Amino acid sequence: SQQGEEDPQALSIQEGENATMNCSYKTSINNLQWYRQNSGRGLVHLILIRSNEREKHSGRLRVTLDTSKKSSSLLITASRAADTASYFCATDLGGGATNKLIFGTGTLLAVQP
Amino acid sequence: EAGVAQSPRYKIIEKRQSVAFWCNPISGHATLYWYQQILGQGPKLLIQFQNNGVVDDSQLPKDRFSAERLKGVDSTLKIQPAKLEDSAVYLCASSLHGGGLAKNIQYFGAGTRLSVL
């Protein structure tokens, strides 16, 4: 079963605009990660936020985490056509050395030039 | 450093045939994962190895799927016999083992797209 549900399922914006994607999950987590997947490719790690963190930045990416609401958001600022991809949240439930990630359903982002 | 290598990239078979996928993880990564990604969905973990031992295979359909990681390096995932619903992309990933957040990040190969007709 998938732990995360992403919203929206699809998003279309113009280059230069900001894109916000949301992720909700069901159980307590150790950390939450965001991955990007370009069409026909594997997933690429973007950013990791620990359960005791509320916000994290990496370049044009900003991630927030609200453990009380079991939700996270990914903001991409000043989007570019190259940002067109599917974005997945993944929850790490912790529990020792297993490092098992449970992926959400994904948001398909299209950035129009 | 070289990334996770997978082959083949594409495979088309008929139902009831068998198929095998190969994965070579990043050098030094002790943990290896196989995921199934059905079109429009997120990846679902099939099996996780740590070195050559199985850590989690709870979602592996063991009546038809098998996987091995001999010598704790590369790995093979097999489906026998294949069903129509096995059509998906099969992704391999690897990660470091040990303390710290580095072990939490997974590195993915490009995947094998399987079509079962």
mmCIF file of C-alpha atoms in Angstrom:
data_model
loop_
_atom_site.group_PDB
_atom_site.id
_atom_site.type_symbol
_atom_site.label_atom_id
_atom_site.label_comp_id
_atom_site.label_asym_id
_atom_site.label_seq_id
_atom_site.Cartn_x
_atom_site.Cartn_y
_atom_site.Cartn_z
ATOM 1 C CA SER A 1 0.000 0.000 0.000
ATOM 2 C CA GLN A 2 1.147 3.555 -0.600
ATOM 3 C CA GLN A 3 1.716 5.732 2.425
ATOM 4 C CA GLY A 4 1.661 9.087 0.677
ATOM 5 C CA GLU A 5 -0.993 10.785 -1.344
ATOM 6 C CA GLU A 6 0.039 13.716 -3.454
ATOM 7 C CA ASP A 7 -1.979 16.677 -4.489
ATOM 8 C CA PRO A 8 -2.522 17.802 -7.142
ATOM 9 C CA GLN A 9 -2.134 14.777 -9.409
ATOM 10 C CA ALA A 10 -1.147 17.093 -12.246
ATOM 11 C CA LEU A 11 -0.056 20.728 -12.424
ATOM 12 C CA SER A 12 0.611 22.941 -15.426
ATOM 13 C CA ILE A 13 2.316 26.318 -15.038
ATOM 14 C CA GLN A 14 4.254 28.869 -17.056
ATOM 15 C CA GLU A 15 8.007 29.221 -16.870
ATOM 16 C CA GLY A 16 8.982 31.600 -14.072
ATOM 17 C CA GLU A 17 5.974 30.774 -11.906
ATOM 18 C CA ASN A 18 6.166 28.883 -8.627
ATOM 19 C CA ALA A 19 4.908 25.306 -8.279
ATOM 20 C CA THR A 20 3.600 23.847 -5.031
ATOM 21 C CA MET A 21 2.961 20.158 -4.452
ATOM 22 C CA ASN A 22 1.518 18.608 -1.322
ATOM 23 C CA CYS A 23 1.950 15.217 0.274
ATOM 24 C CA SER A 24 -0.093 13.629 3.034
ATOM 25 C CA TYR A 25 0.862 10.452 4.843
ATOM 26 C CA LYS A 26 -0.660 8.159 7.420
ATOM 27 C CA THR A 27 1.808 7.025 10.072
ATOM 28 C CA SER A 28 4.675 8.485 12.086
ATOM 29 C CA ILE A 29 7.881 8.934 10.133
ATOM 30 C CA ASN A 30 11.617 9.181 10.690
ATOM 31 C CA ASN A 31 12.103 11.452 7.702
ATOM 32 C CA LEU A 32 10.406 12.437 4.465
ATOM 33 C CA GLN A 33 12.087 12.736 1.096
ATOM 34 C CA TRP A 34 11.175 14.175 -2.293
ATOM 35 C CA TYR A 35 12.282 12.594 -5.567
ATOM 36 C CA ARG A 36 11.949 13.716 -9.177
ATOM 37 C CA GLN A 37 11.378 11.388 -12.129
ATOM 38 C CA ASN A 38 11.832 12.566 -15.689
ATOM 39 C CA SER A 39 9.888 10.675 -18.333
ATOM 40 C CA GLY A 40 11.404 7.243 -18.977
ATOM 41 C CA ARG A 41 14.065 7.652 -16.310
ATOM 42 C CA GLY A 42 14.736 6.562 -12.752
ATOM 43 C CA LEU A 43 14.074 8.672 -9.686
ATOM 44 C CA VAL A 44 16.501 11.313 -8.477
ATOM 45 C CA HIS A 45 16.707 12.373 -4.830
ATOM 46 C CA LEU A 46 15.964 16.072 -4.289
ATOM 47 C CA ILE A 47 15.775 16.762 -0.580
ATOM 48 C CA LEU A 48 15.332 15.068 2.805
ATOM 49 C CA ILE A 49 13.638 16.583 5.829
ATOM 50 C CA ARG A 50 13.827 14.961 9.250
ATOM 51 C CA SER A 51 10.782 14.560 11.468
ATOM 52 C CA ASN A 52 12.087 17.189 13.901
ATOM 53 C CA GLU A 53 12.576 19.786 11.151
ATOM 54 C CA ARG A 54 9.854 22.126 9.915
ATOM 55 C CA GLU A 55 11.412 23.671 6.834
ATOM 56 C CA LYS A 56 14.383 23.071 4.580
ATOM 57 C CA HIS A 57 15.805 24.807 1.532
ATOM 58 C CA SER A 58 17.960 23.610 -1.335
ATOM 59 C CA GLY A 59 18.511 26.011 -4.219
ATOM 60 C CA ARG A 60 15.073 26.755 -5.712
ATOM 61 C CA LEU A 61 13.424 24.077 -3.575
ATOM 62 C CA ARG A 62 11.673 24.666 -0.283
ATOM 63 C CA VAL A 63 10.186 21.803 1.707
ATOM 64 C CA THR A 64 7.959 22.085 4.745
ATOM 65 C CA LEU A 65 6.865 19.354 7.127
ATOM 66 C CA ASP A 66 3.955 19.426 9.548
ATOM 67 C CA THR A 67 4.024 16.216 11.574
ATOM 68 C CA SER A 68 0.866 17.157 13.479
ATOM 69 C CA LYS A 69 -1.056 17.199 10.193
ATOM 70 C CA LYS A 70 1.059 14.435 8.641
ATOM 71 C CA SER A 71 1.710 16.563 5.596
ATOM 72 C CA SER A 72 4.553 18.052 3.590
ATOM 73 C CA SER A 73 4.815 20.496 0.739
ATOM 74 C CA LEU A 74 7.412 21.032 -1.974
ATOM 75 C CA LEU A 75 7.754 24.497 -3.477
ATOM 76 C CA ILE A 76 9.761 25.044 -6.650
ATOM 77 C CA THR A 77 10.400 28.726 -7.233
ATOM 78 C CA ALA A 78 11.026 30.413 -10.593
ATOM 79 C CA SER A 79 10.244 27.210 -12.484
ATOM 80 C CA ARG A 80 11.991 26.250 -15.714
ATOM 81 C CA ALA A 81 10.962 24.008 -18.583
ATOM 82 C CA ALA A 82 13.596 21.530 -17.339
ATOM 83 C CA ASP A 83 11.592 21.117 -14.111
ATOM 84 C CA THR A 84 8.941 19.242 -16.093
ATOM 85 C CA ALA A 85 8.786 15.824 -14.404
ATOM 86 C CA SER A 86 6.863 13.735 -11.888
ATOM 87 C CA TYR A 87 7.544 14.481 -8.239
ATOM 88 C CA PHE A 88 7.142 11.883 -5.490
ATOM 89 C CA CYS A 89 7.230 12.137 -1.744
ATOM 90 C CA ALA A 90 8.623 9.136 0.124
ATOM 91 C CA THR A 91 8.337 8.419 3.808
ATOM 92 C CA ASP A 92 10.990 6.631 5.836
ATOM 93 C CA LEU A 93 9.345 5.001 8.790
ATOM 94 C CA GLY A 94 12.673 4.401 10.531
ATOM 95 C CA GLY A 95 12.912 1.303 12.670
ATOM 96 C CA GLY A 96 16.588 0.557 12.429
ATOM 97 C CA ALA A 97 18.741 -0.355 9.478
ATOM 98 C CA THR A 98 16.080 -1.306 6.965
ATOM 99 C CA ASN A 99 15.698 2.184 5.463
ATOM 100 C CA LYS A 100 12.455 1.266 3.743
ATOM 101 C CA LEU A 101 10.836 4.082 1.748
ATOM 102 C CA ILE A 102 7.150 4.173 0.892
ATOM 103 C CA PHE A 103 6.389 6.329 -2.120
ATOM 104 C CA GLY A 104 3.345 8.438 -2.795
ATOM 105 C CA THR A 105 1.293 8.579 -5.949
ATOM 106 C CA GLY A 106 3.171 11.504 -7.485
ATOM 107 C CA THR A 107 2.440 14.905 -9.004
ATOM 108 C CA LEU A 108 3.025 15.396 -12.712
ATOM 109 C CA LEU A 109 4.388 18.916 -13.265
ATOM 110 C CA ALA A 110 4.414 20.494 -16.711
ATOM 111 C CA VAL A 111 6.247 23.800 -17.104
ATOM 112 C CA GLN A 112 5.325 25.581 -20.311
ATOM 113 C CA PRO A 113 8.072 27.699 -21.909
ATOM 114 C CA GLU B 1 31.006 7.818 -9.682
ATOM 115 C CA ALA B 2 29.079 5.433 -11.911
ATOM 116 C CA GLY B 3 25.366 5.198 -11.233
ATOM 117 C CA VAL B 4 23.084 2.194 -10.855
ATOM 118 C CA ALA B 5 23.146 0.129 -14.044
ATOM 119 C CA GLN B 6 20.151 -1.864 -15.242
ATOM 120 C CA SER B 7 19.539 -4.034 -18.266
ATOM 121 C CA PRO B 8 17.729 -4.497 -20.496
ATOM 122 C CA ARG B 9 15.994 -1.121 -20.895
ATOM 123 C CA TYR B 10 12.977 -2.624 -22.613
ATOM 124 C CA LYS B 11 11.505 -6.096 -22.798
ATOM 125 C CA ILE B 12 8.402 -7.393 -24.538
ATOM 126 C CA ILE B 13 7.203 -10.924 -23.796
ATOM 127 C CA GLU B 14 4.032 -12.936 -24.034
ATOM 128 C CA LYS B 15 2.122 -14.027 -20.951
ATOM 129 C CA ARG B 16 3.360 -17.212 -19.341
ATOM 130 C CA GLN B 17 6.900 -16.598 -20.595
ATOM 131 C CA SER B 18 9.769 -15.904 -18.221
ATOM 132 C CA VAL B 19 11.967 -12.826 -18.014
ATOM 133 C CA ALA B 20 14.983 -11.671 -16.018
ATOM 134 C CA PHE B 21 16.299 -8.242 -15.153
ATOM 135 C CA TRP B 22 19.812 -7.370 -14.039
ATOM 136 C CA CYS B 23 21.058 -4.627 -11.744
ATOM 137 C CA ASN B 24 24.541 -3.465 -10.763
ATOM 138 C CA PRO B 25 24.428 -1.011 -7.838
ATOM 139 C CA ILE B 26 26.790 1.837 -7.065
ATOM 140 C CA SER B 27 30.115 0.509 -5.852
ATOM 141 C CA GLY B 28 30.193 0.237 -2.072
ATOM 142 C CA HIS B 29 26.423 0.365 -1.612
ATOM 143 C CA ALA B 30 25.452 -2.516 0.636
ATOM 144 C CA THR B 31 21.689 -2.140 0.280
ATOM 145 C CA LEU B 32 19.867 -2.933 -2.960
ATOM 146 C CA TYR B 33 16.178 -2.559 -3.745
ATOM 147 C CA TRP B 34 13.869 -3.737 -6.508
ATOM 148 C CA TYR B 35 10.715 -1.695 -7.133
ATOM 149 C CA GLN B 36 7.748 -2.171 -9.433
ATOM 150 C CA GLN B 37 6.251 1.003 -10.881
ATOM 151 C CA ILE B 38 2.949 0.646 -12.666
ATOM 152 C CA LEU B 39 2.053 3.459 -15.062
ATOM 153 C CA GLY B 40 0.724 6.473 -13.202
ATOM 154 C CA GLN B 41 1.723 5.201 -9.763
ATOM 155 C CA GLY B 42 4.644 5.542 -7.400
ATOM 156 C CA PRO B 43 7.260 2.805 -7.044
ATOM 157 C CA LYS B 44 6.321 -0.152 -4.863
ATOM 158 C CA LEU B 45 9.064 -2.042 -3.064
ATOM 159 C CA LEU B 46 9.318 -5.690 -4.079
ATOM 160 C CA ILE B 47 12.450 -6.786 -2.248
ATOM 161 C CA GLN B 48 15.335 -5.280 -0.301
ATOM 162 C CA PHE B 49 18.775 -6.833 0.159
ATOM 163 C CA GLN B 50 21.490 -5.927 2.584
ATOM 164 C CA ASN B 51 24.688 -7.395 1.191
ATOM 165 C CA ASN B 52 23.469 -10.813 0.002
ATOM 166 C CA GLY B 53 20.741 -11.265 2.604
ATOM 167 C CA VAL B 54 17.037 -10.449 2.182
ATOM 168 C CA VAL B 55 15.804 -7.719 4.541
ATOM 169 C CA ASP B 56 12.237 -7.329 3.258
ATOM 170 C CA ASP B 57 10.353 -9.316 0.625
ATOM 171 C CA SER B 58 6.880 -8.916 2.077
ATOM 172 C CA GLN B 59 5.412 -7.526 -1.158
ATOM 173 C CA LEU B 60 7.153 -9.895 -3.545
ATOM 174 C CA PRO B 61 4.697 -12.300 -5.254
ATOM 175 C CA LYS B 62 6.788 -15.318 -4.428
ATOM 176 C CA ASP B 63 4.773 -17.739 -6.537
ATOM 177 C CA ARG B 64 6.136 -16.087 -9.673
ATOM 178 C CA PHE B 65 8.837 -13.584 -8.701
ATOM 179 C CA SER B 66 12.300 -14.420 -7.422
ATOM 180 C CA ALA B 67 15.425 -12.387 -6.809
ATOM 181 C CA GLU B 68 18.975 -13.067 -5.807
ATOM 182 C CA ARG B 69 22.055 -11.077 -4.983
ATOM 183 C CA LEU B 70 24.941 -13.464 -5.089
ATOM 184 C CA LYS B 71 28.196 -12.156 -3.593
ATOM 185 C CA GLY B 72 26.405 -9.058 -2.348
ATOM 186 C CA VAL B 73 26.998 -6.996 -5.494
ATOM 187 C CA ASP B 74 24.803 -7.277 -8.576
ATOM 188 C CA SER B 75 21.306 -8.704 -8.524
ATOM 189 C CA THR B 76 18.810 -10.470 -10.772
ATOM 190 C CA LEU B 77 15.015 -10.280 -10.596
ATOM 191 C CA LYS B 78 13.064 -12.999 -12.386
ATOM 192 C CA ILE B 79 9.403 -13.420 -13.270
ATOM 193 C CA GLN B 80 8.161 -16.878 -14.200
ATOM 194 C CA PRO B 81 5.522 -17.145 -15.559
ATOM 195 C CA ALA B 82 4.620 -13.565 -16.432
ATOM 196 C CA LYS B 83 1.066 -12.253 -16.301
ATOM 197 C CA LEU B 84 -0.484 -9.292 -18.098
ATOM 198 C CA GLU B 85 -0.591 -7.317 -14.839
ATOM 199 C CA ASP B 86 3.196 -7.556 -14.529
ATOM 200 C CA SER B 87 3.525 -4.906 -17.232
ATOM 201 C CA ALA B 88 5.394 -2.121 -15.464
ATOM 202 C CA VAL B 89 8.770 -0.476 -15.046
ATOM 203 C CA TYR B 90 11.125 -2.389 -12.757
ATOM 204 C CA LEU B 91 13.473 -0.075 -10.941
ATOM 205 C CA CYS B 92 16.606 -0.991 -9.064
ATOM 206 C CA ALA B 93 18.036 1.295 -6.393
ATOM 207 C CA SER B 94 20.926 1.192 -3.964
ATOM 208 C CA SER B 95 21.981 2.989 -0.815
ATOM 209 C CA LEU B 96 24.811 3.064 1.675
ATOM 210 C CA HIS B 97 24.567 1.099 4.866
ATOM 211 C CA GLY B 98 25.612 2.505 8.166
ATOM 212 C CA GLY B 99 24.839 5.398 10.448
ATOM 213 C CA GLY B 100 23.737 8.842 9.430
ATOM 214 C CA LEU B 101 21.320 10.212 6.897
ATOM 215 C CA ALA B 102 23.463 9.113 3.947
ATOM 216 C CA LYS B 103 22.003 5.632 4.239
ATOM 217 C CA ASN B 104 18.508 7.045 3.851
ATOM 218 C CA ILE B 105 19.042 8.324 0.311
ATOM 219 C CA GLN B 106 18.392 5.896 -2.518
ATOM 220 C CA TYR B 107 19.988 6.080 -5.960
ATOM 221 C CA PHE B 108 17.946 4.698 -8.835
ATOM 222 C CA GLY B 109 18.749 3.110 -12.145
ATOM 223 C CA ALA B 110 16.858 4.050 -15.331
ATOM 224 C CA GLY B 111 14.656 0.962 -15.032
ATOM 225 C CA THR B 112 13.468 -1.834 -17.309
ATOM 226 C CA ARG B 113 10.141 -1.295 -19.030
ATOM 227 C CA LEU B 114 8.334 -4.644 -19.308
ATOM 228 C CA SER B 115 5.373 -5.194 -21.575
ATOM 229 C CA VAL B 116 3.504 -8.480 -21.241
ATOM 230 C CA LEU B 117 1.237 -9.237 -24.208
#
